[in-house]
Amino acid sequence: MAAVSSMGKMYGLCFHAARQTAGLKASRLLHRRAFRISAVHQQQPFDSSLEKPQFPGASAEFVDHLEFIQPNVISGIPVYRVMDRQGNIINPSQDPQLSKETVLNFYQKMTLLNTMDRILYESQRQGRISFYMTNYGEEGTHIGSAAALEPTDMVFGQYREAGVLMYRGFSLDLFMAQCYANADDLGKGRQMPVHYGCKDLNFVTISSPLATQIPQAVGAAYALKRENLNRAVVCYFGEGAASEGDAHAGFNFSATLECPLIFFCRNNGYAISTPTNEQYRGDGIGEPQRGISARLFCPLLHSPLVLLNSGSGSRLWHAVHPRGR
């Protein structure tokens, strides 16, 4: 009898739990239906002559004929530039009016970076260090964009942003220590050459795999947003890294979460060994800028940083420039 009684209690408990589960599911279903119905009732009636659909996440026009959009009939995204090839300001209203001291500082940093590249590249060819990647032809994008940042802004780089770190105060001794992996290296020789990083300068250590820094930068920017700090994040990557899945996931997360983040794509036309015409079809993404001059990028990057700090979401810059080597 005791066994029968306990079995009855068990069945009773199971039946009660099943009823609770079914009731909870029914309640959730009714709530979803009520939400959908209320959403439909909230939609405003359209004028039949100017009717526009309201699709989630998109805005488009209704058409009564099928037409495929061909990329060859769409004009490309225009490339913004301030100076011509001779260094003359094209439109005086776009002159950033930088002081002579500022421009001279840019030039000194760019030539110093170029000289350091030459020495370390030759060291790698001589077998003194195991690996090195130069920044030839990209010095202006580094120095100009770095000048627009605040010291508290975080930087996620790839492996051709040594100029950003140099402008922030990373010394030649620390560059050499990292590449030679000696006792003065901040990473204690645990990284490959050119995988720089400095906590004090808010420059996150570089990773070898392409595009891993993109979702990491999104997470850092979202954390800064949640903490309500007046700081931004800049994430540098090459056009080859933009083909990685991490890039597209990062773009979407940053856009939907409205993170204070600037994606900075350096398009030097190589993608290591793949030319851009074989890498993707289309006109690229972002706002193309001719990325040779530091004089261009300092004010250019400052404007979206102001927008980021006002809470207007992420931005993407597409710097188009040739790589020297």
PDB file of C-alpha atoms in Angstrom:
ATOM      1  CA  MET A   1       0.000   0.000   0.000  1.00  0.00           C
ATOM      2  CA  ALA A   2       2.882   2.343   0.815  1.00  0.00           C
ATOM      3  CA  ALA A   3       4.365   1.731  -2.622  1.00  0.00           C
ATOM      4  CA  VAL A   4       1.026   2.394  -4.328  1.00  0.00           C
ATOM      5  CA  SER A   5       0.567   5.570  -2.309  1.00  0.00           C
ATOM      6  CA  SER A   6       4.019   6.879  -3.214  1.00  0.00           C
ATOM      7  CA  MET A   7       3.429   6.056  -6.880  1.00  0.00           C
ATOM      8  CA  GLY A   8       0.171   7.997  -6.780  1.00  0.00           C
ATOM      9  CA  LYS A   9       1.919  11.002  -5.269  1.00  0.00           C
ATOM     10  CA  MET A  10       4.619  10.835  -7.934  1.00  0.00           C
ATOM     11  CA  TYR A  11       2.062  10.698 -10.759  1.00  0.00           C
ATOM     12  CA  GLY A  12       0.196  13.572  -9.155  1.00  0.00           C
ATOM     13  CA  LEU A  13       3.349  15.693  -9.009  1.00  0.00           C
ATOM     14  CA  CYS A  14       4.218  14.864 -12.620  1.00  0.00           C
ATOM     15  CA  PHE A  15       0.694  15.750 -13.761  1.00  0.00           C
ATOM     16  CA  HIS A  16       0.830  19.038 -11.844  1.00  0.00           C
ATOM     17  CA  ALA A  17       4.215  19.916 -13.387  1.00  0.00           C
ATOM     18  CA  ALA A  18       2.938  19.077 -16.873  1.00  0.00           C
ATOM     19  CA  ARG A  19      -0.089  21.329 -16.368  1.00  0.00           C
ATOM     20  CA  GLN A  20       2.175  24.164 -15.208  1.00  0.00           C
ATOM     21  CA  THR A  21       4.449  23.723 -18.246  1.00  0.00           C
ATOM     22  CA  ALA A  22       1.507  23.660 -20.651  1.00  0.00           C
ATOM     23  CA  GLY A  23       0.029  26.740 -19.031  1.00  0.00           C
ATOM     24  CA  LEU A  24       3.339  28.593 -19.288  1.00  0.00           C
ATOM     25  CA  LYS A  25       3.695  27.716 -22.979  1.00  0.00           C
ATOM     26  CA  ALA A  26       0.135  28.854 -23.679  1.00  0.00           C
ATOM     27  CA  SER A  27       0.756  32.128 -21.848  1.00  0.00           C
ATOM     28  CA  ARG A  28       3.905  32.800 -23.886  1.00  0.00           C
ATOM     29  CA  LEU A  29       2.094  31.995 -27.142  1.00  0.00           C
ATOM     30  CA  LEU A  30      -0.759  34.372 -26.311  1.00  0.00           C
ATOM     31  CA  HIS A  31       1.752  37.079 -25.393  1.00  0.00           C
ATOM     32  CA  ARG A  32       3.547  36.721 -28.744  1.00  0.00           C
ATOM     33  CA  ARG A  33       0.256  36.824 -30.645  1.00  0.00           C
ATOM     34  CA  ALA A  34      -0.872  39.898 -28.735  1.00  0.00           C
ATOM     35  CA  PHE A  35       2.433  41.607 -29.503  1.00  0.00           C
ATOM     36  CA  ARG A  36       2.116  40.851 -33.212  1.00  0.00           C
ATOM     37  CA  ILE A  37      -1.493  42.062 -33.319  1.00  0.00           C
ATOM     38  CA  SER A  38      -0.619  45.291 -31.497  1.00  0.00           C
ATOM     39  CA  ALA A  39       2.285  45.863 -33.896  1.00  0.00           C
ATOM     40  CA  VAL A  40      -0.072  45.497 -36.861  1.00  0.00           C
ATOM     41  CA  HIS A  41      -2.576  47.928 -35.323  1.00  0.00           C
ATOM     42  CA  GLN A  42       0.194  50.471 -34.695  1.00  0.00           C
ATOM     43  CA  GLN A  43       1.107  50.624 -38.399  1.00  0.00           C
ATOM     44  CA  GLN A  44      -0.155  53.765 -40.072  1.00  0.00           C
ATOM     45  CA  PRO A  45      -2.286  53.481 -43.220  1.00  0.00           C
ATOM     46  CA  PHE A  46      -0.437  54.280 -46.441  1.00  0.00           C
ATOM     47  CA  ASP A  47      -1.438  56.557 -49.248  1.00  0.00           C
ATOM     48  CA  SER A  48      -1.837  54.201 -52.207  1.00  0.00           C
ATOM     49  CA  SER A  49       0.092  56.565 -54.488  1.00  0.00           C
ATOM     50  CA  LEU A  50       3.068  56.766 -52.116  1.00  0.00           C
ATOM     51  CA  GLU A  51       2.843  53.369 -50.492  1.00  0.00           C
ATOM     52  CA  LYS A  52       6.048  52.159 -48.877  1.00  0.00           C
ATOM     53  CA  PRO A  53       6.564  48.765 -47.274  1.00  0.00           C
ATOM     54  CA  GLN A  54       7.759  48.446 -43.714  1.00  0.00           C
ATOM     55  CA  PHE A  55       9.997  45.415 -43.667  1.00  0.00           C
ATOM     56  CA  PRO A  56      11.949  44.704 -40.480  1.00  0.00           C
ATOM     57  CA  GLY A  57      15.433  46.174 -40.774  1.00  0.00           C
ATOM     58  CA  ALA A  58      14.963  47.615 -44.266  1.00  0.00           C
ATOM     59  CA  SER A  59      13.259  50.387 -46.176  1.00  0.00           C
ATOM     60  CA  ALA A  60      12.412  49.993 -49.845  1.00  0.00           C
ATOM     61  CA  GLU A  61       9.958  50.965 -52.554  1.00  0.00           C
ATOM     62  CA  PHE A  62       7.230  48.799 -54.048  1.00  0.00           C
ATOM     63  CA  VAL A  63       7.659  48.209 -57.799  1.00  0.00           C
ATOM     64  CA  ASP A  64       5.417  46.518 -60.342  1.00  0.00           C
ATOM     65  CA  HIS A  65       8.189  45.104 -62.559  1.00  0.00           C
ATOM     66  CA  LEU A  66      11.145  42.816 -61.902  1.00  0.00           C
ATOM     67  CA  GLU A  67      14.563  44.322 -62.508  1.00  0.00           C
ATOM     68  CA  PHE A  68      17.948  42.879 -61.605  1.00  0.00           C
ATOM     69  CA  ILE A  69      20.498  45.426 -60.446  1.00  0.00           C
ATOM     70  CA  GLN A  70      23.690  45.101 -62.453  1.00  0.00           C
ATOM     71  CA  PRO A  71      26.900  46.307 -60.771  1.00  0.00           C
ATOM     72  CA  ASN A  72      28.341  47.618 -64.045  1.00  0.00           C
ATOM     73  CA  VAL A  73      25.575  50.221 -64.388  1.00  0.00           C
ATOM     74  CA  ILE A  74      26.014  51.632 -60.880  1.00  0.00           C
ATOM     75  CA  SER A  75      28.618  54.332 -60.427  1.00  0.00           C
ATOM     76  CA  GLY A  76      31.316  53.500 -57.903  1.00  0.00           C
ATOM     77  CA  ILE A  77      31.595  55.095 -54.487  1.00  0.00           C
ATOM     78  CA  PRO A  78      33.562  58.342 -54.966  1.00  0.00           C
ATOM     79  CA  VAL A  79      37.000  58.565 -53.347  1.00  0.00           C
ATOM     80  CA  TYR A  80      37.466  61.630 -51.182  1.00  0.00           C
ATOM     81  CA  ARG A  81      40.795  63.469 -51.251  1.00  0.00           C
ATOM     82  CA  VAL A  82      42.091  66.844 -50.106  1.00  0.00           C
ATOM     83  CA  MET A  83      45.358  67.174 -52.069  1.00  0.00           C
ATOM     84  CA  ASP A  84      46.405  66.255 -55.579  1.00  0.00           C
ATOM     85  CA  ARG A  85      49.545  64.283 -56.440  1.00  0.00           C
ATOM     86  CA  GLN A  86      51.649  67.453 -56.318  1.00  0.00           C
ATOM     87  CA  GLY A  87      50.525  68.254 -52.767  1.00  0.00           C
ATOM     88  CA  ASN A  88      48.213  71.127 -53.698  1.00  0.00           C
ATOM     89  CA  ILE A  89      44.918  71.644 -51.851  1.00  0.00           C
ATOM     90  CA  ILE A  90      42.130  70.948 -54.348  1.00  0.00           C
ATOM     91  CA  ASN A  91      39.289  72.648 -52.482  1.00  0.00           C
ATOM     92  CA  PRO A  92      40.382  75.442 -50.103  1.00  0.00           C
ATOM     93  CA  SER A  93      37.273  74.921 -47.974  1.00  0.00           C
ATOM     94  CA  GLN A  94      38.524  71.402 -47.169  1.00  0.00           C
ATOM     95  CA  ASP A  95      41.950  72.583 -45.982  1.00  0.00           C
ATOM     96  CA  PRO A  96      42.317  71.341 -42.360  1.00  0.00           C
ATOM     97  CA  GLN A  97      44.481  74.388 -41.532  1.00  0.00           C
ATOM     98  CA  LEU A  98      46.989  72.424 -39.476  1.00  0.00           C
ATOM     99  CA  SER A  99      49.832  74.348 -37.899  1.00  0.00           C
ATOM    100  CA  LYS A 100      53.363  74.163 -39.286  1.00  0.00           C
ATOM    101  CA  GLU A 101      54.548  72.469 -36.076  1.00  0.00           C
ATOM    102  CA  THR A 102      51.855  69.784 -36.378  1.00  0.00           C
ATOM    103  CA  VAL A 103      52.661  69.028 -40.015  1.00  0.00           C
ATOM    104  CA  LEU A 104      56.395  68.936 -39.237  1.00  0.00           C
ATOM    105  CA  ASN A 105      55.734  66.471 -36.411  1.00  0.00           C
ATOM    106  CA  PHE A 106      53.758  64.287 -38.829  1.00  0.00           C
ATOM    107  CA  TYR A 107      56.632  64.343 -41.310  1.00  0.00           C
ATOM    108  CA  GLN A 108      59.228  63.489 -38.666  1.00  0.00           C
ATOM    109  CA  LYS A 109      57.206  60.508 -37.449  1.00  0.00           C
ATOM    110  CA  MET A 110      56.605  59.275 -41.002  1.00  0.00           C
ATOM    111  CA  THR A 111      60.277  59.450 -41.947  1.00  0.00           C
ATOM    112  CA  LEU A 112      61.276  57.815 -38.662  1.00  0.00           C
ATOM    113  CA  LEU A 113      58.856  54.948 -39.322  1.00  0.00           C
ATOM    114  CA  ASN A 114      60.209  54.562 -42.846  1.00  0.00           C
ATOM    115  CA  THR A 115      63.798  54.450 -41.569  1.00  0.00           C
ATOM    116  CA  MET A 116      62.931  51.912 -38.870  1.00  0.00           C
ATOM    117  CA  ASP A 117      61.221  49.747 -41.491  1.00  0.00           C
ATOM    118  CA  ARG A 118      64.323  49.776 -43.682  1.00  0.00           C
ATOM    119  CA  ILE A 119      66.628  48.764 -40.820  1.00  0.00           C
ATOM    120  CA  LEU A 120      64.399  45.986 -39.487  1.00  0.00           C
ATOM    121  CA  TYR A 121      63.508  44.681 -42.947  1.00  0.00           C
ATOM    122  CA  GLU A 122      67.207  44.363 -43.774  1.00  0.00           C
ATOM    123  CA  SER A 123      67.757  42.693 -40.392  1.00  0.00           C
ATOM    124  CA  GLN A 124      65.137  40.105 -41.267  1.00  0.00           C
ATOM    125  CA  ARG A 125      66.699  39.462 -44.678  1.00  0.00           C
ATOM    126  CA  GLN A 126      70.067  38.989 -42.962  1.00  0.00           C
ATOM    127  CA  GLY A 127      68.586  36.436 -40.555  1.00  0.00           C
ATOM    128  CA  ARG A 128      68.960  38.586 -37.438  1.00  0.00           C
ATOM    129  CA  ILE A 129      65.223  38.449 -36.737  1.00  0.00           C
ATOM    130  CA  SER A 130      62.752  35.833 -37.899  1.00  0.00           C
ATOM    131  CA  PHE A 131      59.945  37.974 -39.311  1.00  0.00           C
ATOM    132  CA  TYR A 132      59.082  41.529 -40.300  1.00  0.00           C
ATOM    133  CA  MET A 133      56.347  43.401 -42.169  1.00  0.00           C
ATOM    134  CA  THR A 134      56.976  46.907 -43.477  1.00  0.00           C
ATOM    135  CA  ASN A 135      54.647  49.906 -43.520  1.00  0.00           C
ATOM    136  CA  TYR A 136      55.901  51.428 -46.790  1.00  0.00           C
ATOM    137  CA  GLY A 137      53.311  53.661 -48.435  1.00  0.00           C
ATOM    138  CA  GLU A 138      50.966  53.593 -45.447  1.00  0.00           C
ATOM    139  CA  GLU A 139      52.779  55.976 -43.103  1.00  0.00           C
ATOM    140  CA  GLY A 140      50.303  58.811 -43.661  1.00  0.00           C
ATOM    141  CA  THR A 141      47.268  56.760 -42.699  1.00  0.00           C
ATOM    142  CA  HIS A 142      48.987  55.721 -39.460  1.00  0.00           C
ATOM    143  CA  ILE A 143      50.184  59.109 -38.284  1.00  0.00           C
ATOM    144  CA  GLY A 144      47.165  61.117 -39.405  1.00  0.00           C
ATOM    145  CA  SER A 145      44.606  58.787 -37.864  1.00  0.00           C
ATOM    146  CA  ALA A 146      46.608  58.414 -34.648  1.00  0.00           C
ATOM    147  CA  ALA A 147      46.750  62.204 -34.276  1.00  0.00           C
ATOM    148  CA  ALA A 148      42.949  62.371 -34.244  1.00  0.00           C
ATOM    149  CA  LEU A 149      42.649  59.964 -31.314  1.00  0.00           C
ATOM    150  CA  GLU A 150      42.605  60.713 -27.623  1.00  0.00           C
ATOM    151  CA  PRO A 151      45.214  58.905 -25.482  1.00  0.00           C
ATOM    152  CA  THR A 152      42.390  57.061 -23.708  1.00  0.00           C
ATOM    153  CA  ASP A 153      40.924  55.677 -26.952  1.00  0.00           C
ATOM    154  CA  MET A 154      41.668  51.994 -27.495  1.00  0.00           C
ATOM    155  CA  VAL A 155      43.432  50.728 -30.615  1.00  0.00           C
ATOM    156  CA  PHE A 156      43.136  47.241 -32.102  1.00  0.00           C
ATOM    157  CA  GLY A 157      45.677  46.790 -34.883  1.00  0.00           C
ATOM    158  CA  GLN A 158      46.667  44.183 -37.428  1.00  0.00           C
ATOM    159  CA  TYR A 159      50.363  44.198 -38.346  1.00  0.00           C
ATOM    160  CA  ARG A 160      50.915  47.342 -40.424  1.00  0.00           C
ATOM    161  CA  GLU A 161      50.026  49.955 -37.804  1.00  0.00           C
ATOM    162  CA  ALA A 162      53.421  50.532 -36.204  1.00  0.00           C
ATOM    163  CA  GLY A 163      53.056  54.244 -36.946  1.00  0.00           C
ATOM    164  CA  VAL A 164      49.991  54.502 -34.710  1.00  0.00           C
ATOM    165  CA  LEU A 165      51.938  53.053 -31.807  1.00  0.00           C
ATOM    166  CA  MET A 166      54.964  55.222 -32.609  1.00  0.00           C
ATOM    167  CA  TYR A 167      52.858  58.387 -32.600  1.00  0.00           C
ATOM    168  CA  ARG A 168      51.441  57.423 -29.209  1.00  0.00           C
ATOM    169  CA  GLY A 169      54.920  57.306 -27.703  1.00  0.00           C
ATOM    170  CA  PHE A 170      56.216  53.759 -28.212  1.00  0.00           C
ATOM    171  CA  SER A 171      59.989  54.221 -28.297  1.00  0.00           C
ATOM    172  CA  LEU A 172      62.464  52.838 -30.827  1.00  0.00           C
ATOM    173  CA  ASP A 173      64.056  50.836 -28.016  1.00  0.00           C
ATOM    174  CA  LEU A 174      60.739  49.075 -27.357  1.00  0.00           C
ATOM    175  CA  PHE A 175      60.214  48.407 -31.078  1.00  0.00           C
ATOM    176  CA  MET A 176      63.665  46.827 -31.287  1.00  0.00           C
ATOM    177  CA  ALA A 177      63.195  44.894 -28.048  1.00  0.00           C
ATOM    178  CA  GLN A 178      59.971  43.372 -29.359  1.00  0.00           C
ATOM    179  CA  CYS A 179      61.392  42.399 -32.748  1.00  0.00           C
ATOM    180  CA  TYR A 180      64.545  40.924 -31.193  1.00  0.00           C
ATOM    181  CA  ALA A 181      62.577  39.331 -28.301  1.00  0.00           C
ATOM    182  CA  ASN A 182      65.072  40.393 -25.668  1.00  0.00           C
ATOM    183  CA  ALA A 183      64.665  40.975 -21.926  1.00  0.00           C
ATOM    184  CA  ASP A 184      63.299  44.500 -22.449  1.00  0.00           C
ATOM    185  CA  ASP A 185      60.384  43.298 -24.578  1.00  0.00           C
ATOM    186  CA  LEU A 186      57.037  44.070 -22.910  1.00  0.00           C
ATOM    187  CA  GLY A 187      55.809  40.650 -24.032  1.00  0.00           C
ATOM    188  CA  LYS A 188      58.921  38.900 -22.667  1.00  0.00           C
ATOM    189  CA  GLY A 189      59.731  37.409 -26.062  1.00  0.00           C
ATOM    190  CA  ARG A 190      56.542  35.343 -26.261  1.00  0.00           C
ATOM    191  CA  GLN A 191      55.340  36.908 -29.518  1.00  0.00           C
ATOM    192  CA  MET A 192      56.587  36.971 -33.103  1.00  0.00           C
ATOM    193  CA  PRO A 193      58.240  40.192 -34.323  1.00  0.00           C
ATOM    194  CA  VAL A 194      55.887  43.130 -35.162  1.00  0.00           C
ATOM    195  CA  HIS A 195      53.239  41.741 -32.784  1.00  0.00           C
ATOM    196  CA  TYR A 196      53.370  44.884 -30.678  1.00  0.00           C
ATOM    197  CA  GLY A 197      51.227  45.802 -27.713  1.00  0.00           C
ATOM    198  CA  CYS A 198      51.284  48.308 -24.878  1.00  0.00           C
ATOM    199  CA  LYS A 199      48.740  48.523 -22.078  1.00  0.00           C
ATOM    200  CA  ASP A 200      49.864  52.003 -21.011  1.00  0.00           C
ATOM    201  CA  LEU A 201      49.243  53.338 -24.538  1.00  0.00           C
ATOM    202  CA  ASN A 202      45.883  51.512 -24.909  1.00  0.00           C
ATOM    203  CA  PHE A 203      47.207  49.509 -27.859  1.00  0.00           C
ATOM    204  CA  VAL A 204      45.980  45.907 -27.677  1.00  0.00           C
ATOM    205  CA  THR A 205      48.559  43.243 -28.525  1.00  0.00           C
ATOM    206  CA  ILE A 206      48.440  42.158 -32.168  1.00  0.00           C
ATOM    207  CA  SER A 207      47.327  38.628 -33.071  1.00  0.00           C
ATOM    208  CA  SER A 208      48.620  36.624 -36.033  1.00  0.00           C
ATOM    209  CA  PRO A 209      45.274  35.286 -37.373  1.00  0.00           C
ATOM    210  CA  LEU A 210      43.524  37.754 -39.652  1.00  0.00           C
ATOM    211  CA  ALA A 211      40.431  39.644 -38.476  1.00  0.00           C
ATOM    212  CA  THR A 212      40.355  38.268 -34.928  1.00  0.00           C
ATOM    213  CA  GLN A 213      40.766  41.823 -33.653  1.00  0.00           C
ATOM    214  CA  ILE A 214      37.491  42.955 -35.244  1.00  0.00           C
ATOM    215  CA  PRO A 215      34.974  41.185 -32.943  1.00  0.00           C
ATOM    216  CA  GLN A 216      37.340  41.827 -30.033  1.00  0.00           C
ATOM    217  CA  ALA A 217      37.220  45.555 -30.773  1.00  0.00           C
ATOM    218  CA  VAL A 218      33.424  45.413 -30.888  1.00  0.00           C
ATOM    219  CA  GLY A 219      33.347  43.807 -27.453  1.00  0.00           C
ATOM    220  CA  ALA A 220      35.696  46.435 -26.038  1.00  0.00           C
ATOM    221  CA  ALA A 221      33.634  49.262 -27.557  1.00  0.00           C
ATOM    222  CA  TYR A 222      30.415  47.797 -26.175  1.00  0.00           C
ATOM    223  CA  ALA A 223      31.991  47.566 -22.718  1.00  0.00           C
ATOM    224  CA  LEU A 224      33.015  51.233 -22.908  1.00  0.00           C
ATOM    225  CA  LYS A 225      29.477  52.124 -23.953  1.00  0.00           C
ATOM    226  CA  ARG A 226      27.937  50.214 -21.037  1.00  0.00           C
ATOM    227  CA  GLU A 227      30.293  51.960 -18.625  1.00  0.00           C
ATOM    228  CA  ASN A 228      29.203  55.304 -20.114  1.00  0.00           C
ATOM    229  CA  LEU A 229      32.796  56.382 -20.665  1.00  0.00           C
ATOM    230  CA  ASN A 230      33.676  59.118 -23.127  1.00  0.00           C
ATOM    231  CA  ARG A 231      36.052  56.831 -25.002  1.00  0.00           C
ATOM    232  CA  ALA A 232      36.112  55.253 -28.452  1.00  0.00           C
ATOM    233  CA  VAL A 233      37.772  52.278 -30.130  1.00  0.00           C
ATOM    234  CA  VAL A 234      39.562  52.194 -33.486  1.00  0.00           C
ATOM    235  CA  CYS A 235      40.088  48.859 -35.238  1.00  0.00           C
ATOM    236  CA  TYR A 236      42.573  48.659 -38.134  1.00  0.00           C
ATOM    237  CA  PHE A 237      42.556  45.856 -40.691  1.00  0.00           C
ATOM    238  CA  GLY A 238      43.469  45.230 -44.314  1.00  0.00           C
ATOM    239  CA  GLU A 239      41.090  44.662 -47.208  1.00  0.00           C
ATOM    240  CA  GLY A 240      42.079  40.997 -47.201  1.00  0.00           C
ATOM    241  CA  ALA A 241      40.928  40.614 -43.594  1.00  0.00           C
ATOM    242  CA  ALA A 242      37.555  42.063 -44.621  1.00  0.00           C
ATOM    243  CA  SER A 243      36.858  38.758 -46.413  1.00  0.00           C
ATOM    244  CA  GLU A 244      37.037  36.827 -43.143  1.00  0.00           C
ATOM    245  CA  GLY A 245      33.847  35.778 -41.389  1.00  0.00           C
ATOM    246  CA  ASP A 246      34.957  37.539 -38.211  1.00  0.00           C
ATOM    247  CA  ALA A 247      34.785  40.862 -40.048  1.00  0.00           C
ATOM    248  CA  HIS A 248      31.155  40.546 -41.118  1.00  0.00           C
ATOM    249  CA  ALA A 249      30.049  39.310 -37.705  1.00  0.00           C
ATOM    250  CA  GLY A 250      31.880  42.212 -36.087  1.00  0.00           C
ATOM    251  CA  PHE A 251      30.321  44.779 -38.443  1.00  0.00           C
ATOM    252  CA  ASN A 252      26.832  43.510 -37.681  1.00  0.00           C
ATOM    253  CA  PHE A 253      27.302  43.367 -33.912  1.00  0.00           C
ATOM    254  CA  SER A 254      28.770  46.867 -33.845  1.00  0.00           C
ATOM    255  CA  ALA A 255      25.971  48.295 -35.981  1.00  0.00           C
ATOM    256  CA  THR A 256      23.126  46.721 -34.018  1.00  0.00           C
ATOM    257  CA  LEU A 257      24.660  47.559 -30.627  1.00  0.00           C
ATOM    258  CA  GLU A 258      25.643  51.075 -31.786  1.00  0.00           C
ATOM    259  CA  CYS A 259      29.160  50.742 -30.419  1.00  0.00           C
ATOM    260  CA  PRO A 260      31.554  53.733 -30.278  1.00  0.00           C
ATOM    261  CA  LEU A 261      33.886  52.159 -32.832  1.00  0.00           C
ATOM    262  CA  ILE A 262      35.640  53.180 -36.037  1.00  0.00           C
ATOM    263  CA  PHE A 263      36.546  50.379 -38.437  1.00  0.00           C
ATOM    264  CA  PHE A 264      39.617  51.489 -40.397  1.00  0.00           C
ATOM    265  CA  CYS A 265      40.170  49.394 -43.536  1.00  0.00           C
ATOM    266  CA  ARG A 266      43.559  49.832 -45.221  1.00  0.00           C
ATOM    267  CA  ASN A 267      43.185  48.875 -48.873  1.00  0.00           C
ATOM    268  CA  ASN A 268      46.687  48.682 -50.356  1.00  0.00           C
ATOM    269  CA  GLY A 269      45.561  46.488 -53.250  1.00  0.00           C
ATOM    270  CA  TYR A 270      47.489  43.366 -52.256  1.00  0.00           C
ATOM    271  CA  ALA A 271      45.705  41.372 -49.517  1.00  0.00           C
ATOM    272  CA  ILE A 272      49.099  39.668 -48.972  1.00  0.00           C
ATOM    273  CA  SER A 273      49.188  38.018 -52.408  1.00  0.00           C
ATOM    274  CA  THR A 274      45.639  38.282 -53.801  1.00  0.00           C
ATOM    275  CA  PRO A 275      44.745  41.359 -55.896  1.00  0.00           C
ATOM    276  CA  THR A 276      41.443  43.030 -55.078  1.00  0.00           C
ATOM    277  CA  ASN A 277      39.867  42.134 -58.433  1.00  0.00           C
ATOM    278  CA  GLU A 278      40.195  38.467 -57.453  1.00  0.00           C
ATOM    279  CA  GLN A 279      39.225  38.959 -53.821  1.00  0.00           C
ATOM    280  CA  TYR A 280      35.693  40.322 -54.166  1.00  0.00           C
ATOM    281  CA  ARG A 281      33.133  41.691 -56.609  1.00  0.00           C
ATOM    282  CA  GLY A 282      31.808  45.186 -56.112  1.00  0.00           C
ATOM    283  CA  ASP A 283      33.078  48.571 -55.051  1.00  0.00           C
ATOM    284  CA  GLY A 284      34.153  47.696 -51.537  1.00  0.00           C
ATOM    285  CA  ILE A 285      32.555  48.959 -48.359  1.00  0.00           C
ATOM    286  CA  GLY A 286      32.710  52.164 -46.371  1.00  0.00           C
ATOM    287  CA  GLU A 287      33.666  55.688 -47.330  1.00  0.00           C
ATOM    288  CA  PRO A 288      36.773  55.524 -49.571  1.00  0.00           C
ATOM    289  CA  GLN A 289      39.487  58.055 -48.855  1.00  0.00           C
ATOM    290  CA  ARG A 290      42.772  58.434 -50.678  1.00  0.00           C
ATOM    291  CA  GLY A 291      45.077  57.428 -47.873  1.00  0.00           C
ATOM    292  CA  ILE A 292      48.484  58.939 -48.557  1.00  0.00           C
ATOM    293  CA  SER A 293      48.527  62.121 -46.513  1.00  0.00           C
ATOM    294  CA  ALA A 294      48.578  62.443 -42.733  1.00  0.00           C
ATOM    295  CA  ARG A 295      47.287  65.964 -43.303  1.00  0.00           C
ATOM    296  CA  LEU A 296      44.090  64.427 -44.648  1.00  0.00           C
ATOM    297  CA  PHE A 297      43.410  61.804 -42.021  1.00  0.00           C
ATOM    298  CA  CYS A 298      43.824  63.835 -38.850  1.00  0.00           C
ATOM    299  CA  PRO A 299      40.717  66.049 -39.323  1.00  0.00           C
ATOM    300  CA  LEU A 300      38.931  63.363 -41.312  1.00  0.00           C
ATOM    301  CA  LEU A 301      38.986  60.867 -38.457  1.00  0.00           C
ATOM    302  CA  HIS A 302      38.300  63.504 -35.810  1.00  0.00           C
ATOM    303  CA  SER A 303      34.784  64.186 -37.147  1.00  0.00           C
ATOM    304  CA  PRO A 304      33.471  60.614 -36.784  1.00  0.00           C
ATOM    305  CA  LEU A 305      35.091  60.417 -33.345  1.00  0.00           C
ATOM    306  CA  VAL A 306      32.942  63.356 -32.282  1.00  0.00           C
ATOM    307  CA  LEU A 307      29.896  61.545 -33.657  1.00  0.00           C
ATOM    308  CA  LEU A 308      30.833  58.366 -31.801  1.00  0.00           C
ATOM    309  CA  ASN A 309      31.114  60.188 -28.494  1.00  0.00           C
ATOM    310  CA  SER A 310      27.669  61.668 -29.093  1.00  0.00           C
ATOM    311  CA  GLY A 311      26.244  58.140 -29.287  1.00  0.00           C
ATOM    312  CA  SER A 312      25.548  57.926 -33.013  1.00  0.00           C
ATOM    313  CA  GLY A 313      27.021  54.459 -33.590  1.00  0.00           C
ATOM    314  CA  SER A 314      29.898  52.951 -35.548  1.00  0.00           C
ATOM    315  CA  ARG A 315      31.703  54.224 -38.646  1.00  0.00           C
ATOM    316  CA  LEU A 316      33.834  52.547 -41.315  1.00  0.00           C
ATOM    317  CA  TRP A 317      36.681  54.257 -43.191  1.00  0.00           C
ATOM    318  CA  HIS A 318      38.145  52.739 -46.325  1.00  0.00           C
ATOM    319  CA  ALA A 319      41.645  54.103 -47.017  1.00  0.00           C
ATOM    320  CA  VAL A 320      42.736  53.442 -50.604  1.00  0.00           C
ATOM    321  CA  HIS A 321      46.495  53.635 -51.046  1.00  0.00           C
ATOM    322  CA  PRO A 322      49.309  51.669 -52.742  1.00  0.00           C
ATOM    323  CA  ARG A 323      51.759  49.670 -50.683  1.00  0.00           C
ATOM    324  CA  GLY A 324      55.424  50.352 -51.316  1.00  0.00           C
ATOM    325  CA  ARG A 325      56.654  46.794 -50.736  1.00  0.00           C
TER     326      ARG A 325
END
